[in-house]
Amino acid sequence: MAKAETKNIRQKIAVKKVLLGKAEHYYSKSKIAQFLIENGELAVGDKVLISGPTTGEQEVTITEIYANGGPCETAKAGDQITFELPFRVRLSDKLYKII
């Protein structure tokens, strides 16, 4: 008699997230990542997940956002935003907001 090991195969979906936008550029000298917000909003204090094939999955809490050249509290769809990140982001990376 064989016994099957039952494990939670839906583990990845356990963290609720909504797609905000995608990475556009990473300025390695100043450690600034640039994203384009395609839908939803991003505010200071939000927890985000940056995920991609090379980057893996990284969780970050936003402390400051620069949108369209100046500092701001919230960014909305259509905004080009930049914020500081300790790791490199690539064009294939997606930006999710954790809810």
Phi, psi and omega in degrees: 000125180262141179246127181275136177279120180260123180231159178288101182279347180262033185297324184297330184276355181299329178268118182283124182216153178232135183290126179261313183183198182227159181288144178242325185198155173227122177269104190290328181294317182264359180057043181250131177256140179245130180233154173249121180278123183257328175207155180082190180226154178231129181237158175300133181100348179289146173268128179238158177239125177252122186225141180192168183300321181269320183289329187081213177241121181236130177259134182222145171257128183284125178254329173208144181235140169246121179242131178050041173100335183237160178292145178208167181270320180227146176240141181242176182305135181098346180280145170261118184242154173228145171206163184282136177224140180282353181229162181285142171244153182239165184302332182278353184285144178248151180249119179245149172258131180274125182247000000 
